[in-house]
Amino acid sequence: MLAGQKNFVTNGAEADVFLVYASTNPKLGYLGLSAFVVDRDTPGLEVGQPMAKTGLGSASLTPVYLDGCRVPAANVLGKEGQGGVMFASSMRAERSGLFAAYLGAMARQLDETIAYARERRQFGRPIGKHQAVSHRIVDMKLRLDAARLLVYRACWTLDRGGDADLEVSLAKLAVSEWAVQSGLDAIQVHGGAGVVSETGVDRGLLDALPSMIFSGTNDIQREVVAARLGL
Ligand SMILES: Cc1cc2nc3c(=O)[nH]c(=O)nc-3n(C[C@H](O)[C@H](O)[C@H](O)COP(=O)(O)OP(=O)(O)OC[C@H]3O[C@@H](n4cnc5c(N)ncnc54)[C@H](O)[C@@H]3O)c2cc1C
């Protein structure tokens, strides 16, 4: 019988099936967690209203409530007590693979910002010829390429089957924080147009902000890296 509440569930409004991690033996801590596959129409499972949020407008975010939710033993994923290990493994994949999507968004943002800086003229020349603007765009390019390499390294390390926690957490930190910074820079280069919603320039920043929170906050990623550095 599952009982509890999960506050932030991406695509909760659309999901037909939920993967629920629950404590089945609290005395064992991490080794007392189990994973359950729960159909949306299971009695005792209720999906709350989608929350209005910053960015990521195409992905719903809902709470999920479990109250007296009976799940058959056949719906335990793996074995009882394996949930923690599964969660950690899925998080490594999420913190690298999911964040690769931001690389595409940053690349598009860079292309659009370069095009704008070539076209928009102020003080008799394209704004991209003003060093303050061109250097800002160079920094966007630098962040994109560095983040891409860190994501590739994280995925390569994961593929090799070793301990990839340090590489994965560094990649997650780099992509999320540099996507935020490049989102700010794109707005700055676009001037007033950067904060007019219908131009869509602010979307890069708004979509990037939640990435510092989900998949484990960036503070927690720094904790992971610090531990791997023996601190
Ligand atoms: C857009 C979005 C989508 C999400 N989708 C999902 C989803 O699909 N599935 C899912 O399971 N979860 C999802 N989450 C939840 C997300 O993983 C959590 O919000 C996140 O782990 C932080 O937990 P919290 O919100 O309870 O913040 P808290 O844990 O309360 O943290 C608050 C602040 O305290 C800091 N903090 C807390 N503990 C420590 C510590 N030990 N050391 C240092 N700093 C600390 C945090 O870094 C943060 O700055 C989503 C969240 C968002 C924003």
Short mmCIF file of C-alpha atoms and ligand atoms in Angstrom, two decimals:
data_model
loop_
_atom_site.label_atom_id
_atom_site.label_comp_id
_atom_site.label_asym_id
_atom_site.label_seq_id
_atom_site.Cartn_x
_atom_site.Cartn_y
_atom_site.Cartn_z
CA MET A 1 0.00 0.00 0.00
CA LEU A 2 1.63 3.25 -1.13
CA ALA A 3 1.04 6.48 0.77
CA GLY A 4 2.59 9.90 0.32
CA GLN A 5 2.84 12.92 -1.91
CA LYS A 6 5.30 13.84 -4.68
CA ASN A 7 5.21 17.53 -5.39
CA PHE A 8 6.92 18.02 -8.75
CA VAL A 9 6.27 15.47 -11.47
CA THR A 10 7.18 16.45 -15.02
CA ASN A 11 4.52 15.48 -17.56
CA GLY A 12 2.30 14.28 -14.71
CA ALA A 13 -0.75 15.66 -16.51
CA GLU A 14 -0.10 13.42 -19.54
CA ALA A 15 1.46 10.30 -17.97
CA ASP A 16 -0.36 6.97 -18.17
CA VAL A 17 2.14 5.22 -15.92
CA PHE A 18 4.17 6.47 -12.94
CA LEU A 19 7.43 5.10 -11.60
CA VAL A 20 7.18 5.52 -7.83
CA TYR A 21 10.14 5.16 -5.48
CA ALA A 22 8.98 4.41 -1.94
CA SER A 23 10.53 3.39 1.32
CA THR A 24 9.56 -0.23 2.06
CA ASN A 25 11.96 -0.65 4.97
CA PRO A 26 12.84 2.69 6.59
CA LYS A 27 15.42 1.08 8.90
CA LEU A 28 17.59 0.24 5.87
CA GLY A 29 17.62 3.80 4.48
CA TYR A 30 18.93 3.79 0.89
CA LEU A 31 18.74 -0.03 0.75
CA GLY A 32 15.14 0.08 1.95
CA LEU A 33 13.85 1.87 -1.15
CA SER A 34 11.82 0.03 -3.78
CA ALA A 35 10.52 1.03 -7.21
CA PHE A 36 6.92 0.47 -8.33
CA VAL A 37 5.21 0.80 -11.68
CA VAL A 38 1.82 2.34 -10.99
CA ASP A 39 -0.91 2.85 -13.60
CA ARG A 40 -2.58 6.22 -13.57
CA ASP A 41 -6.01 4.70 -13.00
CA THR A 42 -4.93 2.73 -9.89
CA PRO A 43 -7.34 3.51 -7.02
CA GLY A 44 -5.59 5.73 -4.47
CA LEU A 45 -3.42 7.57 -7.04
CA GLU A 46 -4.46 11.09 -7.87
CA VAL A 47 -2.77 13.64 -10.11
CA GLY A 48 -3.10 17.26 -8.99
CA GLN A 49 -3.53 20.36 -11.09
CA PRO A 50 -0.59 21.47 -13.29
CA MET A 51 1.37 24.31 -11.69
CA ALA A 52 2.20 27.55 -13.47
CA LYS A 53 6.00 27.75 -13.52
CA THR A 54 9.07 29.51 -14.93
CA GLY A 55 9.92 28.28 -18.46
CA LEU A 56 9.50 24.82 -20.02
CA GLY A 57 5.97 25.71 -21.07
CA SER A 58 5.44 22.51 -23.06
CA ALA A 59 6.08 20.21 -20.07
CA SER A 60 3.41 20.02 -17.39
CA LEU A 61 4.39 19.92 -13.71
CA THR A 62 1.95 18.37 -11.24
CA PRO A 63 1.81 16.92 -7.77
CA VAL A 64 0.90 13.24 -7.41
CA TYR A 65 -0.96 12.03 -4.33
CA LEU A 66 -0.91 8.42 -3.11
CA ASP A 67 -3.37 7.45 -0.44
CA GLY A 68 -4.13 3.80 0.27
CA CYS A 69 -2.80 2.94 -3.18
CA ARG A 70 -2.59 -0.87 -3.47
CA VAL A 71 -0.04 -2.09 -5.99
CA PRO A 72 0.38 -5.80 -6.83
CA ALA A 73 3.74 -7.43 -6.08
CA ALA A 74 4.16 -8.00 -9.82
CA ASN A 75 4.49 -4.21 -10.23
CA VAL A 76 7.67 -4.01 -8.17
CA LEU A 77 10.44 -3.08 -10.59
CA GLY A 78 13.43 -5.34 -10.05
CA LYS A 79 13.52 -6.60 -6.49
CA GLU A 80 12.45 -5.07 -3.20
CA GLY A 81 15.29 -2.87 -1.91
CA GLN A 82 16.77 -2.17 -5.36
CA GLY A 83 14.98 1.15 -5.81
CA GLY A 84 17.82 3.33 -4.55
CA VAL A 85 20.35 1.82 -6.93
CA MET A 86 17.91 2.13 -9.85
CA PHE A 87 17.18 5.74 -8.99
CA ALA A 88 20.86 6.64 -8.80
CA SER A 89 21.52 4.94 -12.13
CA SER A 90 18.58 6.64 -13.86
CA MET A 91 19.73 10.00 -12.45
CA ARG A 92 23.17 9.59 -14.03
CA ALA A 93 21.53 9.06 -17.42
CA GLU A 94 19.10 11.95 -16.86
CA ARG A 95 21.75 14.40 -15.68
CA SER A 96 23.73 13.85 -18.85
CA GLY A 97 21.26 12.83 -21.60
CA LEU A 98 18.43 15.18 -20.67
CA PHE A 99 20.80 18.10 -20.45
CA ALA A 100 22.05 17.45 -23.98
CA ALA A 101 18.76 18.98 -25.14
CA TYR A 102 19.95 22.31 -23.74
CA LEU A 103 22.99 22.18 -26.03
CA GLY A 104 20.68 22.30 -29.05
CA ALA A 105 18.76 25.20 -27.55
CA MET A 106 22.01 27.07 -26.80
CA ALA A 107 23.25 26.46 -30.37
CA ARG A 108 20.04 27.89 -31.85
CA GLN A 109 20.22 30.83 -29.45
CA LEU A 110 23.82 31.51 -30.50
CA ASP A 111 22.96 31.40 -34.22
CA GLU A 112 20.03 33.77 -33.73
CA THR A 113 22.11 36.14 -31.60
CA ILE A 114 24.92 36.26 -34.19
CA ALA A 115 22.39 36.94 -36.96
CA TYR A 116 20.83 39.76 -34.93
CA ALA A 117 24.24 41.29 -34.11
CA ARG A 118 25.13 41.30 -37.82
CA GLU A 119 21.88 42.93 -38.86
CA ARG A 120 21.07 45.43 -36.10
CA ARG A 121 22.96 48.68 -36.60
CA GLN A 122 23.75 51.35 -33.99
CA PHE A 123 26.23 54.23 -34.16
CA GLY A 124 26.78 53.61 -37.86
CA ARG A 125 27.73 49.95 -37.82
CA PRO A 126 26.35 46.51 -36.97
CA ILE A 127 26.26 46.07 -33.19
CA GLY A 128 28.42 42.95 -33.61
CA LYS A 129 31.27 45.27 -34.61
CA HIS A 130 31.18 46.81 -31.12
CA GLN A 131 33.61 44.82 -29.05
CA ALA A 132 31.36 44.74 -25.98
CA VAL A 133 28.80 42.88 -28.08
CA SER A 134 31.12 40.59 -30.03
CA HIS A 135 32.98 39.50 -26.90
CA ARG A 136 29.69 38.68 -25.19
CA ILE A 137 28.83 36.44 -28.14
CA VAL A 138 32.26 34.83 -28.05
CA ASP A 139 31.60 33.92 -24.41
CA MET A 140 28.30 32.30 -25.46
CA LYS A 141 30.20 30.21 -28.02
CA LEU A 142 32.84 29.31 -25.43
CA ARG A 143 30.19 28.11 -22.95
CA LEU A 144 28.34 26.10 -25.57
CA ASP A 145 31.45 24.27 -26.78
CA ALA A 146 32.76 23.64 -23.26
CA ALA A 147 29.37 22.38 -22.05
CA ARG A 148 29.10 20.10 -25.09
CA LEU A 149 32.49 18.55 -24.39
CA LEU A 150 31.59 17.97 -20.74
CA VAL A 151 28.31 16.28 -21.75
CA TYR A 152 30.14 14.09 -24.27
CA ARG A 153 32.71 13.15 -21.62
CA ALA A 154 29.98 12.28 -19.12
CA CYS A 155 28.19 10.05 -21.66
CA TRP A 156 31.47 8.45 -22.75
CA THR A 157 32.36 7.68 -19.12
CA LEU A 158 28.88 6.27 -18.51
CA ASP A 159 29.18 4.08 -21.62
CA ARG A 160 32.46 2.66 -20.33
CA GLY A 161 30.60 1.48 -17.23
CA GLY A 162 32.81 3.09 -14.59
CA ASP A 163 31.99 5.53 -11.80
CA ALA A 164 30.78 8.54 -13.78
CA ASP A 165 29.37 10.63 -10.91
CA LEU A 166 32.02 13.35 -11.08
CA GLU A 167 31.79 13.72 -14.87
CA VAL A 168 27.98 13.64 -14.85
CA SER A 169 27.61 16.23 -12.08
CA LEU A 170 30.17 18.56 -13.69
CA ALA A 171 28.31 18.31 -17.01
CA LYS A 172 24.96 19.05 -15.33
CA LEU A 173 26.45 22.07 -13.54
CA ALA A 174 28.08 23.40 -16.70
CA VAL A 175 25.07 23.06 -18.98
CA SER A 176 22.53 24.51 -16.55
CA GLU A 177 24.59 27.43 -15.28
CA TRP A 178 26.01 28.36 -18.67
CA ALA A 179 22.56 28.10 -20.28
CA VAL A 180 21.37 30.65 -17.73
CA GLN A 181 24.35 32.95 -18.37
CA SER A 182 24.01 32.67 -22.15
CA GLY A 183 20.28 33.30 -21.81
CA LEU A 184 21.11 36.57 -20.05
CA ASP A 185 23.69 37.46 -22.70
CA ALA A 186 21.28 36.78 -25.56
CA ILE A 187 18.79 39.18 -23.96
CA GLN A 188 21.50 41.82 -23.50
CA VAL A 189 22.58 41.62 -27.16
CA HIS A 190 18.96 42.00 -28.31
CA GLY A 191 18.48 45.12 -26.19
CA GLY A 192 14.83 46.03 -25.67
CA ALA A 193 13.70 43.31 -28.07
CA GLY A 194 15.29 40.80 -25.70
CA VAL A 195 12.65 41.33 -23.05
CA VAL A 196 9.64 41.55 -25.36
CA SER A 197 7.97 38.18 -24.91
CA GLU A 198 6.75 37.85 -28.48
CA THR A 199 10.33 37.84 -29.81
CA GLY A 200 10.94 34.63 -27.83
CA VAL A 201 14.48 35.76 -26.93
CA ASP A 202 13.79 35.41 -23.20
CA ARG A 203 12.77 31.78 -23.63
CA GLY A 204 16.34 30.53 -23.43
CA LEU A 205 16.77 32.09 -20.00
CA LEU A 206 13.34 31.05 -18.71
CA ASP A 207 13.78 27.44 -19.88
CA ALA A 208 17.27 27.33 -18.36
CA LEU A 209 16.35 28.51 -14.85
CA PRO A 210 14.57 25.29 -13.76
CA SER A 211 17.55 23.24 -14.97
CA MET A 212 19.54 24.43 -11.96
CA ILE A 213 16.88 22.80 -9.76
CA PHE A 214 15.61 19.59 -11.38
CA SER A 215 17.56 16.33 -11.61
CA GLY A 216 19.11 17.27 -8.27
CA THR A 217 19.89 20.90 -7.46
CA ASN A 218 23.23 22.38 -8.41
CA ASP A 219 24.15 22.57 -4.72
CA ILE A 220 23.73 18.81 -4.55
CA GLN A 221 25.83 18.35 -7.72
CA ARG A 222 28.60 20.35 -6.03
CA GLU A 223 28.27 18.04 -3.01
CA VAL A 224 28.73 15.03 -5.33
CA VAL A 225 31.81 16.55 -6.96
CA ALA A 226 33.27 17.60 -3.60
CA ALA A 227 32.89 14.03 -2.31
CA ARG A 228 34.61 12.65 -5.42
CA LEU A 229 37.46 15.09 -4.77
CA GLY A 230 37.80 13.61 -1.30
CA LEU A 231 36.39 16.69 0.48
C1 LIG B 1 10.69 22.02 -13.44
C2 LIG B 1 10.90 20.88 -12.48
C3 LIG B 1 10.65 19.59 -12.87
C4 LIG B 1 10.81 18.53 -11.98
N1 LIG B 1 10.49 17.26 -12.40
C5 LIG B 1 10.62 16.24 -11.52
C6 LIG B 1 10.24 14.91 -11.90
O1 LIG B 1 9.78 14.68 -13.02
N2 LIG B 1 10.39 13.92 -11.00
C7 LIG B 1 10.90 14.13 -9.76
O2 LIG B 1 11.04 13.19 -8.98
N3 LIG B 1 11.24 15.38 -9.37
C8 LIG B 1 11.10 16.43 -10.20
N4 LIG B 1 11.44 17.71 -9.80
C9 LIG B 1 11.84 17.90 -8.41
C10 LIG B 1 13.27 18.32 -8.24
O3 LIG B 1 14.12 17.21 -8.40
C11 LIG B 1 13.38 18.98 -6.85
O4 LIG B 1 12.68 20.22 -6.91
C12 LIG B 1 14.82 19.22 -6.46
O5 LIG B 1 15.49 18.00 -6.23
C13 LIG B 1 14.93 20.09 -5.22
O6 LIG B 1 14.09 19.63 -4.18
P1 LIG B 1 13.17 20.69 -3.45
O7 LIG B 1 12.37 21.41 -4.46
O8 LIG B 1 12.45 19.95 -2.39
O9 LIG B 1 14.18 21.74 -2.80
P2 LIG B 1 14.89 21.60 -1.40
O10 LIG B 1 15.49 20.24 -1.24
O11 LIG B 1 14.00 22.09 -0.33
O12 LIG B 1 16.10 22.61 -1.59
C14 LIG B 1 15.97 24.01 -1.34
C15 LIG B 1 17.36 24.63 -1.40
O13 LIG B 1 18.21 24.07 -0.38
C16 LIG B 1 19.36 23.49 -0.97
N5 LIG B 1 19.71 22.27 -0.27
C17 LIG B 1 18.85 21.32 0.23
N6 LIG B 1 19.55 20.33 0.81
C18 LIG B 1 20.86 20.63 0.66
C19 LIG B 1 22.08 19.97 1.02
N7 LIG B 1 22.09 18.79 1.64
N8 LIG B 1 23.24 20.57 0.70
C20 LIG B 1 23.26 21.76 0.08
N9 LIG B 1 22.13 22.43 -0.30
C21 LIG B 1 20.96 21.87 -0.01
C22 LIG B 1 18.96 23.18 -2.42
O14 LIG B 1 20.08 23.11 -3.28
C23 LIG B 1 18.06 24.35 -2.74
O15 LIG B 1 18.84 25.47 -3.10
C24 LIG B 1 11.27 18.78 -10.68
C25 LIG B 1 11.56 20.10 -10.29
C26 LIG B 1 11.38 21.14 -11.17
C27 LIG B 1 11.69 22.54 -10.71
#
